[in-house]
Tab-separated table of C-alpha atoms in Angstrom:
chain	number	residue	atom	x	y	z
A	61	MET	CA	223.944	126.138	17.372
A	62	ASN	CA	221.695	126.167	14.017
A	63	LYS	CA	224.948	125.620	11.883
A	64	LEU	CA	226.814	123.298	14.512
A	65	PHE	CA	223.858	121.555	14.444
A	66	TYR	CA	223.217	121.578	10.469
A	67	LEU	CA	226.823	120.715	10.096
A	68	ILE	CA	226.840	117.761	12.163
A	69	LYS	CA	223.672	116.144	10.014
A	70	SER	CA	225.564	116.808	7.152
A	71	ALA	CA	228.136	114.929	8.660
A	72	PHE	CA	226.095	111.900	8.909
A	73	VAL	CA	223.772	112.661	5.519
A	74	ASN	CA	227.409	112.238	3.597
A	75	ILE	CA	228.049	109.160	6.021
A	76	TYR	CA	225.094	107.347	4.983
A	77	HIS	CA	225.758	108.477	1.565
A	78	HIS	CA	229.447	107.393	1.201
A	79	ARG	CA	228.364	103.787	3.759
A	80	ARG	CA	229.667	101.420	0.830
A	81	ILE	CA	233.178	104.243	0.288
A	82	ALA	CA	233.717	104.028	4.093
A	83	PHE	CA	233.359	99.770	4.198
A	84	SER	CA	236.909	99.862	2.595
A	85	LEU	CA	237.789	103.456	4.270
A	86	VAL	CA	237.689	101.578	7.490
A	87	LEU	CA	238.022	97.996	6.877
A	88	SER	CA	241.007	100.081	5.418
A	89	LEU	CA	241.884	101.584	8.352
A	90	ILE	CA	241.115	98.623	10.680
A	91	ILE	CA	244.055	96.623	8.875
A	92	LEU	CA	246.939	99.252	9.693
A	93	ILE	CA	245.671	100.464	12.950
A	94	SER	CA	246.037	96.936	13.509
A	95	ILE	CA	249.096	95.888	11.764
A	96	ASN	CA	250.063	99.311	13.776
A	97	LEU	CA	249.863	98.071	17.303
A	98	PHE	CA	250.511	94.846	17.303
A	99	LEU	CA	253.434	96.072	16.159
A	100	LEU	CA	253.723	98.501	18.880
A	101	MET	CA	252.682	95.848	21.412
A	102	ALA	CA	254.965	93.079	19.797
A	103	ASN	CA	258.115	96.013	20.909
A	104	ASN	CA	256.871	95.831	24.253
A	105	ASN	CA	257.149	92.092	24.524
A	106	ILE	CA	260.639	91.883	23.287
A	107	GLN	CA	261.429	94.793	25.750
A	108	ASN	CA	259.421	92.734	28.275
A	109	ILE	CA	261.871	89.473	27.576
A	110	LEU	CA	265.013	91.455	27.876
A	111	LYS	CA	264.136	92.715	31.171
A	112	ALA	CA	262.833	89.254	32.527
A	113	PHE	CA	267.047	87.768	30.728
A	114	ASN	CA	268.020	91.515	32.855
A	115	LYS	CA	266.448	90.385	35.864
A	116	ASP	CA	269.013	89.824	38.181
A	117	LEU	CA	272.113	92.544	36.238
A	118	ARG	CA	274.238	93.536	38.724
A	119	VAL	CA	278.159	95.389	39.168
A	120	GLU	CA	280.222	94.092	42.208
A	121	LEU	CA	283.127	96.040	43.421
A	122	ILE	CA	285.483	94.229	45.014
A	123	LEU	CA	287.222	96.272	47.366
A	124	LYS	CA	290.647	96.635	48.800
A	125	LYS	CA	291.189	94.020	51.425
A	126	ASP	CA	292.131	96.700	54.515
A	127	THR	CA	289.064	98.811	53.485
A	128	GLY	CA	287.543	100.113	57.047
A	129	SER	CA	283.322	101.272	56.614
A	130	ASN	CA	283.552	104.613	55.883
A	131	ALA	CA	284.877	104.022	52.875
A	132	ILE	CA	282.816	100.990	52.458
A	133	SER	CA	279.861	103.838	53.495
A	134	LYS	CA	281.327	106.826	50.807
A	135	ASN	CA	281.323	103.869	47.959
A	136	ILE	CA	277.566	102.866	48.729
A	137	LYS	CA	276.595	106.985	49.294
A	138	SER	CA	278.246	107.790	45.974
A	139	ILE	CA	276.265	104.324	43.819
A	140	LYS	CA	272.828	105.582	45.661
A	141	ASP	CA	273.602	109.550	44.595
A	142	ASN	CA	274.549	108.505	41.004
A	143	ASN	CA	271.869	109.447	37.977
A	144	LEU	CA	273.826	107.851	35.074
A	145	ILE	CA	271.755	103.953	36.378
A	146	SER	CA	268.015	103.013	37.606
A	147	VAL	CA	270.199	100.688	40.992
A	148	GLU	CA	267.377	98.149	42.514
A	149	GLU	CA	269.285	97.210	45.218
A	150	ILE	CA	273.209	97.268	46.979
A	151	VAL	CA	274.050	94.081	48.933
A	152	VAL	CA	278.090	94.932	51.086
A	153	ASN	CA	279.087	91.778	52.872
A	154	ASP	CA	282.317	92.221	54.826
A	155	ALA	CA	285.245	90.379	54.797
A	156	ALA	CA	283.949	88.154	56.892
A	157	GLU	CA	280.797	87.133	55.469
A	158	ASN	CA	282.791	87.068	52.026
A	159	LEU	CA	284.594	84.028	53.922
A	160	LYS	CA	281.868	82.429	55.468
A	161	ASN	CA	279.529	81.943	51.599
A	162	PHE	CA	282.751	80.631	50.184
A	163	VAL	CA	283.114	78.376	52.819
A	164	ASN	CA	279.650	77.306	53.029
A	165	SER	CA	280.086	77.053	48.750
A	166	SER	CA	282.051	73.608	48.784
A	167	LYS	CA	282.461	70.692	50.923
A	168	VAL	CA	285.650	70.881	50.292
A	169	ILE	CA	286.677	74.422	50.813
A	170	GLU	CA	284.918	73.281	54.185
A	171	LYS	CA	287.078	71.244	55.337
A	172	ILE	CA	290.400	72.568	54.360
A	173	TYR	CA	289.710	76.017	55.812
A	174	PRO	CA	290.994	75.625	59.029
A	175	LEU	CA	294.776	75.534	57.710
A	176	LEU	CA	294.020	79.203	56.909
A	177	ASP	CA	295.331	81.511	59.378
A	178	LYS	CA	294.132	84.885	58.498
A	179	ASN	CA	290.942	85.602	56.315
A	180	PRO	CA	291.752	85.993	52.343
A	181	LEU	CA	288.546	87.603	50.855
A	182	PRO	CA	288.154	91.206	51.056
A	183	PRO	CA	285.006	93.215	51.567
A	184	THR	CA	282.368	93.090	48.079
A	185	ILE	CA	279.944	95.661	47.188
A	186	SER	CA	277.265	93.682	44.715
A	187	VAL	CA	274.965	96.169	43.190
A	188	LYS	CA	271.637	94.911	41.395
A	189	ILE	CA	270.485	97.069	38.501
A	190	LYS	CA	266.969	98.139	37.381
A	191	PHE	CA	266.808	96.844	33.165
A	192	ASN	CA	266.197	100.130	31.021
A	193	LYS	CA	267.845	101.710	28.113
A	194	ARG	CA	269.677	104.363	30.315
A	195	SER	CA	271.059	102.192	32.773
A	196	ILE	CA	272.625	99.607	30.580
A	197	GLN	CA	273.842	102.790	27.904
A	198	ASN	CA	275.116	104.249	31.172
A	199	ILE	CA	277.218	101.621	32.615
A	200	ASP	CA	280.516	102.295	31.111
A	201	LYS	CA	280.033	106.549	32.345
A	202	PHE	CA	279.084	104.940	35.465
A	203	ILE	CA	281.677	102.764	36.600
A	204	SER	CA	284.276	104.790	35.721
A	205	ARG	CA	282.791	107.711	38.295
A	206	VAL	CA	282.409	104.594	41.400
A	207	ASN	CA	286.110	104.073	40.412
A	208	ASN	CA	288.602	105.115	43.519
A	209	ASP	CA	291.460	103.627	45.200
A	210	THR	CA	288.770	101.927	47.522
A	211	ILE	CA	288.695	99.455	44.653
A	212	SER	CA	290.157	96.633	43.609
A	213	THR	CA	288.270	95.159	40.589
A	214	ILE	CA	285.372	95.807	38.810
A	215	ILE	CA	282.869	92.330	37.273
A	216	TYR	CA	281.083	93.598	34.768
A	217	PRO	CA	279.483	90.986	32.227
A	218	GLU	CA	280.632	94.366	29.583
A	219	GLU	CA	279.632	91.966	26.413
A	220	TRP	CA	276.008	90.666	27.654
A	221	PHE	CA	275.513	94.720	28.266
A	222	SER	CA	276.055	95.336	25.030
A	223	ARG	CA	274.229	92.901	23.187
A	224	SER	CA	271.032	93.549	25.252
A	225	LEU	CA	271.118	97.451	24.464
A	226	ARG	CA	271.953	96.591	20.801
A	227	ILE	CA	268.768	94.086	20.743
A	228	SER	CA	266.451	96.797	22.996
A	229	VAL	CA	267.555	100.011	20.334
A	230	TRP	CA	267.298	98.188	17.301
A	231	SER	CA	263.499	95.996	18.749
A	232	GLU	CA	262.343	99.562	19.131
A	233	TYR	CA	263.926	101.064	16.067
A	234	ALA	CA	261.925	98.202	13.855
A	235	ALA	CA	259.371	99.112	15.976
A	236	TYR	CA	258.623	102.171	15.220
A	237	GLY	CA	259.927	102.414	11.801
A	238	LEU	CA	257.251	100.077	11.152
A	239	ILE	CA	254.570	101.888	12.881
A	240	ALA	CA	255.729	105.174	10.859
A	241	LEU	CA	256.048	103.472	7.985
A	242	PHE	CA	252.455	101.957	8.145
A	243	PHE	CA	250.717	106.034	9.211
A	244	ILE	CA	252.581	106.952	6.317
A	245	LEU	CA	250.483	104.459	4.313
A	246	THR	CA	247.770	104.719	6.085
A	247	TYR	CA	247.600	108.652	6.016
A	248	ILE	CA	247.695	107.653	1.555
A	249	LEU	CA	245.564	105.832	1.757
A	250	TRP	CA	242.851	107.974	3.301
A	251	ILE	CA	243.888	110.801	1.545
A	252	HIS	CA	243.054	108.491	-1.755
A	253	ILE	CA	239.736	106.347	-0.697
A	254	PHE	CA	238.468	110.010	1.149
A	255	LYS	CA	238.747	112.134	-1.951
A	256	VAL	CA	237.400	108.952	-4.287
A	257	SER	CA	233.726	109.261	-1.449
A	258	LEU	CA	233.798	113.830	-1.963
A	259	PHE	CA	233.644	113.167	-5.506
A	260	SER	CA	229.969	112.187	-4.896
A	261	VAL	CA	229.433	115.537	-2.992
A	262	LYS	CA	231.288	117.691	-5.784
A	263	LYS	CA	228.725	119.323	-7.060
A	264	GLU	CA	226.988	120.337	-4.134
A	265	ILE	CA	231.016	121.381	-2.748
A	266	GLU	CA	231.139	124.208	-5.187
A	267	ILE	CA	227.778	124.746	-4.660
A	268	MET	CA	228.235	125.499	-1.200
A	269	GLU	CA	231.384	127.683	-2.421
A	270	ILE	CA	228.834	129.537	-4.972
A	271	VAL	CA	226.271	130.885	-2.292
A	272	GLY	CA	228.302	131.524	0.270
A	273	GLY	CA	229.946	128.927	1.993
A	274	THR	CA	233.716	129.488	4.499
A	275	LYS	CA	236.354	126.887	3.533
A	276	THR	CA	235.542	126.240	7.638
A	277	TYR	CA	232.054	125.313	7.561
A	278	ILE	CA	232.367	122.883	3.695
A	279	LYS	CA	234.686	121.487	5.495
A	280	THR	CA	233.251	120.844	9.079
A	281	PRO	CA	230.598	118.165	7.849
A	282	PHE	CA	233.492	116.053	6.360
A	283	PHE	CA	235.577	116.655	9.466
A	284	LEU	CA	233.143	115.441	11.495
A	285	GLU	CA	233.211	112.088	8.934
A	286	SER	CA	235.932	111.401	9.645
A	287	ILE	CA	236.203	111.268	13.010
A	288	VAL	CA	233.571	108.890	12.876
A	289	TYR	CA	235.897	106.600	10.501
A	290	ALA	CA	238.930	107.158	12.426
A	291	VAL	CA	236.842	106.469	16.051
A	292	LEU	CA	235.378	103.893	14.592
A	293	SER	CA	238.617	102.165	13.655
A	294	PHE	CA	240.544	102.586	16.545
A	295	VAL	CA	237.785	101.371	18.584
A	296	ILE	CA	237.544	97.924	16.265
A	297	SER	CA	241.639	97.595	15.854
A	298	ILE	CA	241.384	97.284	19.894
A	299	GLY	CA	239.294	95.061	19.991
A	300	ILE	CA	240.589	92.898	16.804
A	301	LEU	CA	243.969	93.062	18.963
A	302	ARG	CA	242.722	92.745	22.826
A	303	TYR	CA	241.063	89.374	21.040
A	304	LEU	CA	244.445	87.827	19.814
A	305	TYR	CA	246.350	88.913	22.915
A	306	VAL	CA	242.937	87.378	25.178
A	307	GLY	CA	244.087	83.866	22.645
A	308	ILE	CA	248.096	84.231	22.943
A	309	THR	CA	247.722	84.396	27.136
A	310	LYS	CA	246.153	81.318	26.946
A	311	LEU	CA	249.181	79.584	25.205
A	312	PHE	CA	252.216	82.069	26.788
A	313	ASP	CA	252.389	83.580	30.214
A	314	ASN	CA	253.498	87.140	30.654
A	315	ILE	CA	252.479	88.331	27.459
A	316	ILE	CA	251.997	92.420	27.918
A	317	PHE	CA	249.101	93.837	26.170
A	318	LEU	CA	249.342	97.886	25.342
A	319	TYR	CA	250.217	100.742	27.620
A	320	PRO	CA	247.086	102.883	28.540
A	321	LYS	CA	249.481	105.496	27.449
A	322	GLN	CA	250.436	103.923	24.459
A	323	VAL	CA	246.397	103.204	23.401
A	324	LEU	CA	246.292	107.392	24.514
A	325	TYR	CA	249.043	108.598	22.042
A	326	ALA	CA	248.952	105.561	18.476
A	327	PHE	CA	244.764	107.859	19.196
A	328	VAL	CA	246.035	111.269	18.461
A	329	LEU	CA	248.155	110.009	16.014
A	330	THR	CA	244.731	108.250	14.178
A	331	PHE	CA	243.145	110.992	14.914
A	332	PHE	CA	245.397	113.609	13.026
A	333	ILE	CA	246.296	111.336	10.679
A	334	THR	CA	242.301	111.500	9.574
A	335	LEU	CA	242.122	115.210	9.940
A	336	LEU	CA	244.645	115.608	8.224
A	337	GLY	CA	245.164	113.610	5.586
A	338	THR	CA	240.705	114.484	4.973
A	339	GLU	CA	242.292	118.409	5.242
A	340	LYS	CA	244.368	117.275	2.025
A	341	ALA	CA	241.729	115.237	0.481
A	342	ILE	CA	239.168	118.011	-0.022
A	343	GLY	CA	241.795	120.769	-0.885
A	344	LYS	CA	241.776	119.186	-4.112
A	345	PHE	CA	237.805	120.658	-4.442
A	346	PHE	CA	238.499	124.081	-3.709
A	347	LYS	CA	239.146	126.600	-6.852
A	348	LYS	CA	241.490	128.872	-4.847
B	17	MET	CA	227.843	149.206	-5.728
B	18	ILE	CA	230.174	147.530	-8.629
B	19	LYS	CA	232.965	150.014	-9.755
B	20	MET	CA	235.574	148.398	-11.885
B	21	ASN	CA	238.143	151.591	-13.106
B	22	HIS	CA	241.188	150.137	-15.541
B	23	LEU	CA	239.943	146.927	-14.857
B	24	TYR	CA	242.392	143.628	-16.386
B	25	LYS	CA	242.046	140.156	-16.604
B	26	THR	CA	244.200	137.896	-18.075
B	27	TYR	CA	244.519	133.881	-17.946
B	28	LEU	CA	248.152	132.286	-18.418
B	29	LYS	CA	249.768	135.117	-18.537
B	30	THR	CA	249.013	136.086	-22.220
B	31	TRP	CA	245.434	135.750	-22.941
B	32	PRO	CA	243.464	139.059	-21.770
B	33	ALA	CA	240.158	138.339	-20.880
B	34	LEU	CA	238.949	141.606	-19.835
B	35	LYS	CA	240.600	144.653	-21.124
B	36	ASN	CA	240.580	148.425	-19.505
B	37	VAL	CA	236.975	147.714	-18.161
B	38	ASN	CA	235.393	151.339	-16.144
B	39	LEU	CA	232.499	150.724	-15.878
B	40	GLU	CA	230.141	151.588	-12.578
B	41	ILE	CA	226.184	149.724	-11.583
B	42	ASP	CA	224.310	151.381	-9.069
B	43	ARG	CA	222.411	149.895	-6.483
B	44	GLY	CA	218.661	148.883	-8.034
B	45	GLU	CA	219.523	149.080	-11.485
B	46	PHE	CA	219.085	145.690	-14.313
B	47	VAL	CA	222.158	145.768	-16.594
B	48	PHE	CA	221.761	142.932	-19.989
B	49	LEU	CA	225.697	142.085	-20.316
B	50	THR	CA	225.646	140.825	-24.239
B	51	GLY	CA	227.955	139.825	-25.888
B	52	PRO	CA	228.928	136.437	-28.174
B	53	SER	CA	230.401	133.143	-26.600
B	54	GLY	CA	233.973	133.731	-25.597
B	55	ALA	CA	233.774	137.022	-25.224
B	56	GLY	CA	234.349	137.425	-21.780
B	57	LYS	CA	230.951	137.633	-20.136
B	58	THR	CA	231.670	134.743	-17.838
B	59	THR	CA	234.870	136.005	-16.486
B	60	PHE	CA	233.438	139.500	-15.812
B	61	LEU	CA	230.796	138.128	-13.911
B	62	GLU	CA	233.804	136.032	-11.748
B	63	ILE	CA	234.833	138.935	-11.147
B	64	ILE	CA	232.416	140.092	-9.182
B	65	TYR	CA	231.283	136.837	-7.682
B	66	LEU	CA	234.855	136.829	-7.044
B	67	GLU	CA	235.386	133.399	-7.971
B	68	GLU	CA	238.589	134.556	-9.995
B	69	LEU	CA	240.238	138.319	-8.829
B	70	PRO	CA	241.126	141.324	-11.482
B	71	THR	CA	244.673	140.868	-12.965
B	72	ARG	CA	245.448	144.126	-12.937
B	73	GLY	CA	243.089	147.632	-11.852
B	74	ASP	CA	240.915	148.104	-9.194
B	75	LEU	CA	237.162	146.780	-8.840
B	76	TYR	CA	235.007	148.715	-5.590
B	77	LEU	CA	231.734	145.742	-4.463
B	78	PHE	CA	229.360	147.221	-1.868
B	79	GLY	CA	230.806	150.570	-1.426
B	80	ASP	CA	234.782	148.409	-0.944
B	81	LYS	CA	237.909	147.721	-3.199
B	82	ILE	CA	238.689	144.348	-2.899
B	83	LYS	CA	241.635	143.370	-2.467
B	84	LYS	CA	243.947	139.844	-2.432
B	85	TYR	CA	240.516	138.639	-0.214
B	86	SER	CA	241.287	135.584	1.526
B	87	TYR	CA	238.876	133.160	0.364
B	88	ASN	CA	236.609	133.014	3.710
B	89	LYS	CA	236.637	137.421	3.331
B	90	ARG	CA	235.020	136.999	-0.632
B	91	ALA	CA	232.961	133.713	0.765
B	92	LYS	CA	230.782	136.747	2.895
B	93	LEU	CA	230.980	138.493	0.001
B	94	ARG	CA	229.550	136.231	-1.805
B	95	GLN	CA	227.207	135.560	0.433
B	96	LYS	CA	226.062	139.014	-0.180
B	97	MET	CA	225.272	138.360	-3.926
B	98	GLY	CA	222.939	135.515	-5.768
B	99	VAL	CA	224.280	133.944	-8.950
B	100	VAL	CA	222.492	131.523	-11.152
B	101	PHE	CA	223.779	129.820	-13.930
B	102	GLN	CA	222.851	128.835	-17.187
B	103	ASN	CA	222.998	125.366	-16.688
B	104	PHE	CA	221.432	125.626	-13.640
B	105	LYS	CA	224.107	123.816	-10.724
B	106	LEU	CA	221.207	122.620	-8.671
B	107	LEU	CA	221.368	118.962	-6.216
B	108	PHE	CA	219.824	117.374	-9.184
B	109	TYR	CA	218.157	114.369	-6.733
B	110	LYS	CA	217.677	116.569	-3.833
B	111	THR	CA	213.955	118.179	-3.591
B	112	ALA	CA	213.849	121.797	-4.305
B	113	TYR	CA	212.722	122.628	-0.395
B	114	GLU	CA	216.757	120.712	-0.187
B	115	ASN	CA	218.558	122.829	-2.490
B	116	LEU	CA	217.198	125.984	-0.948
B	117	GLU	CA	218.040	124.668	1.779
B	118	LEU	CA	221.607	124.274	1.306
B	119	ALA	CA	221.868	127.972	0.828
B	120	ALA	CA	220.042	129.601	3.303
B	121	ASN	CA	221.756	127.096	6.315
B	122	VAL	CA	225.439	128.824	4.670
B	123	VAL	CA	224.042	131.956	5.862
B	124	GLY	CA	222.981	130.590	8.813
B	125	PHE	CA	219.575	131.001	9.090
B	126	SER	CA	217.732	129.664	11.752
B	127	PRO	CA	215.514	126.392	10.805
B	128	GLN	CA	212.060	128.540	11.432
B	129	LYS	CA	213.792	130.746	9.845
B	130	ALA	CA	215.248	128.947	6.908
B	131	HIS	CA	211.731	127.419	6.179
B	132	LYS	CA	209.962	130.964	6.092
B	133	ARG	CA	212.145	132.250	3.476
B	134	ILE	CA	212.288	129.185	1.672
B	135	LEU	CA	207.660	129.101	1.192
B	136	GLU	CA	208.253	132.274	0.330
B	137	VAL	CA	210.753	132.181	-2.365
B	138	LEU	CA	209.368	129.270	-3.513
B	139	ASN	CA	205.729	130.992	-3.484
B	140	GLN	CA	207.409	134.069	-5.158
B	141	MET	CA	208.673	131.945	-8.186
B	142	ARG	CA	205.320	129.883	-8.386
B	143	LEU	CA	207.176	126.854	-6.926
B	144	SER	CA	204.871	125.974	-3.881
B	145	HIS	CA	203.278	122.733	-5.520
B	146	LYS	CA	206.932	121.763	-6.670
B	147	ILE	CA	208.247	121.890	-3.149
B	148	ASN	CA	209.315	118.172	-2.745
B	149	THR	CA	209.192	117.288	-6.005
B	150	PRO	CA	213.551	116.095	-6.945
B	151	ILE	CA	215.263	118.397	-9.332
B	152	TYR	CA	215.054	115.839	-12.120
B	153	GLN	CA	211.433	115.631	-12.072
B	154	LEU	CA	211.215	119.750	-12.663
B	155	SER	CA	211.296	121.345	-16.102
B	156	GLY	CA	213.864	123.159	-17.574
B	157	GLY	CA	211.826	126.720	-17.084
B	158	GLU	CA	210.584	125.545	-13.689
B	159	GLN	CA	214.625	124.351	-12.626
B	160	GLN	CA	215.879	128.235	-13.508
B	161	ARG	CA	213.457	128.979	-11.840
B	162	VAL	CA	214.212	126.897	-8.853
B	163	ALA	CA	218.315	128.282	-9.211
B	164	ILE	CA	217.035	131.882	-9.689
B	165	ALA	CA	214.911	130.968	-5.545
B	166	ARG	CA	218.237	129.838	-4.391
B	167	ALA	CA	219.862	133.127	-5.101
B	168	LEU	CA	217.323	134.724	-4.081
B	169	VAL	CA	216.480	132.763	-0.436
B	170	THR	CA	219.713	134.478	1.292
B	171	HIS	CA	217.723	138.616	0.217
B	172	PRO	CA	220.754	139.515	-2.096
B	173	ASP	CA	221.471	142.889	-2.682
B	174	LEU	CA	223.248	141.539	-6.209
B	175	ILE	CA	221.043	138.878	-8.753
B	176	LEU	CA	223.824	137.813	-11.152
B	177	ALA	CA	221.964	135.581	-14.190
B	178	ASP	CA	224.786	134.152	-16.370
B	179	GLU	CA	222.599	132.844	-19.695
B	180	PRO	CA	219.989	131.872	-17.394
B	181	THR	CA	217.604	131.067	-20.726
B	182	GLY	CA	220.622	130.079	-22.783
B	183	ASN	CA	219.052	126.265	-22.507
B	184	LEU	CA	215.111	127.700	-22.398
B	185	ASP	CA	213.025	128.294	-24.994
B	186	PRO	CA	211.799	132.065	-26.259
B	187	ALA	CA	208.115	131.753	-24.083
B	188	ILE	CA	209.796	130.134	-21.397
B	189	SER	CA	212.765	133.280	-21.277
B	190	LYS	CA	210.585	135.673	-21.153
B	191	SER	CA	209.191	134.015	-18.417
B	192	ILE	CA	212.229	134.176	-16.680
B	193	ILE	CA	213.034	137.640	-17.724
B	194	LYS	CA	209.536	138.481	-16.035
B	195	VAL	CA	210.768	137.626	-12.767
B	196	LEU	CA	213.923	138.919	-12.895
B	197	GLU	CA	212.274	142.483	-13.943
B	198	GLN	CA	210.178	142.089	-9.933
B	199	ILE	CA	212.723	141.091	-8.208
B	200	ASN	CA	214.491	143.727	-9.689
B	201	ALA	CA	211.096	146.466	-8.913
B	202	ARG	CA	212.607	145.443	-5.261
B	203	GLY	CA	215.478	146.777	-5.601
B	204	THR	CA	218.072	144.261	-6.127
B	205	THR	CA	220.424	144.994	-8.784
B	206	ILE	CA	220.555	142.584	-11.647
B	207	ILE	CA	223.319	141.770	-14.098
B	208	MET	CA	221.735	139.378	-16.852
B	209	ALA	CA	225.000	138.579	-19.514
B	210	THR	CA	223.151	136.532	-22.563
B	211	HIS	CA	224.337	136.060	-26.149
B	212	ASP	CA	220.574	136.435	-27.184
B	213	TYR	CA	220.277	140.083	-28.886
B	214	ASP	CA	216.506	139.625	-29.760
B	215	LEU	CA	215.772	138.957	-26.204
B	216	VAL	CA	217.624	141.965	-24.493
B	217	ASN	CA	216.226	143.770	-27.848
B	218	ASN	CA	212.157	144.272	-26.272
B	219	TYR	CA	214.047	145.506	-23.153
B	220	SER	CA	214.716	149.207	-23.060
B	221	TYR	CA	217.273	148.046	-19.476
B	222	ARG	CA	220.669	149.423	-19.613
B	223	LYS	CA	223.227	147.717	-22.110
B	224	LEU	CA	226.424	146.304	-22.002
B	225	HIS	CA	228.005	144.906	-25.261
B	226	ILE	CA	231.956	142.641	-24.674
B	227	SER	CA	234.188	142.165	-27.198
B	228	LYS	CA	237.094	140.560	-27.211
B	229	GLY	CA	236.974	141.639	-23.430
B	230	LYS	CA	235.921	145.041	-23.989
B	231	ILE	CA	232.656	147.032	-22.827
B	232	TYR	CA	231.105	149.583	-24.697
B	233	GLU	CA	227.634	151.089	-23.543
């Protein structure tokens, strides 16, 4: 308990001694973390825009003309039970319903419709798909799985599906690639600036080694110090991004912020990067 | 307390700092280690306080054979020793009290115990009036006494002094040795390295001479 108290006290003494360099350290961290969080938010919004564009994404199954209700039920069950895509809604129209919709679609057709001696239209199943990467990636597999001899044609916007997938995947690659790059930059920058701050206590570390300080004992105040900087930088970065978000939402609707899970992951990552960077920086000051 | 059998220390694979050292130092001894600069005195002390590990041979400290110990195990052993250097190795902008507090905290003394012990050793070193004086305001002799006090604060069984009088004038040097003698009289083993033969010749303690890495009685 005494040791812990002393280590915490030492951490705050270090913060006070390093206050000038700590300012640069925290400022650089804020810039890098803010960029990362902004990239994460940008990716969220690209995915959101794609979702909005694809909110009426459907696969139309045109059944054979004389398909009975049993066969239709079987098809619906196979669609519902699939584990390839996320289905939002299934709409079944029998032949009569389709004819009614067809007739109501135009005045001309309404006039010539009595000339037909029988209904030429087949029943259909319309599958509304939830837009997500899994659904788009698996759409071809889904179609070949549901296809059977009761279905005459399957219509879906194949080109649109693959384009959406490409945009979604590349947006994620670009965002996470840049985030990884900035986190590596954060790590390198942290090591170097923290090392500079440690030069002022180099002699203290040497003396602690001489008087029998264990590595854990010597390092702990510096780890505590870096945790304070990391938490401070992260909180300020989130604040900046939130402020920016509020500003953007005044100009554009439907902008989404970060998800709580993302904030948590980003925080954990920042925390570990700073600890690893601190460990690397202090390591240079130990003889063996 | 310290035993060395066929101990060698070689730097850069070819440069021998210590050659076939065989010796034993008992608890409570006062030993002078003399030799010219570069003879290996500091290496000898560094081996004892485990700053360096022997290249070959056996080293026994406090009855235990020292193998390739982890850093933390070596640190724990160092807590049983006090080390005094020619250049004091003190934190110059901290007070005498704060310098000693650093050592007391490393070994886990409670604040009350640390305070009591710091006052005790500073009193023993006749530095009670300088307790809150920053080190840079102290004379060379006083700084060295603070360094000795720091070495003493953790109740060590062994004190290693590497040229503790190297930067001091003869009168102050004698007073420093007197302080070390008083510590030795309480049962603490002292090993003091020096190149000042005139100073050593005034005392009848055991003398080891080191030359080109070899130790002679």
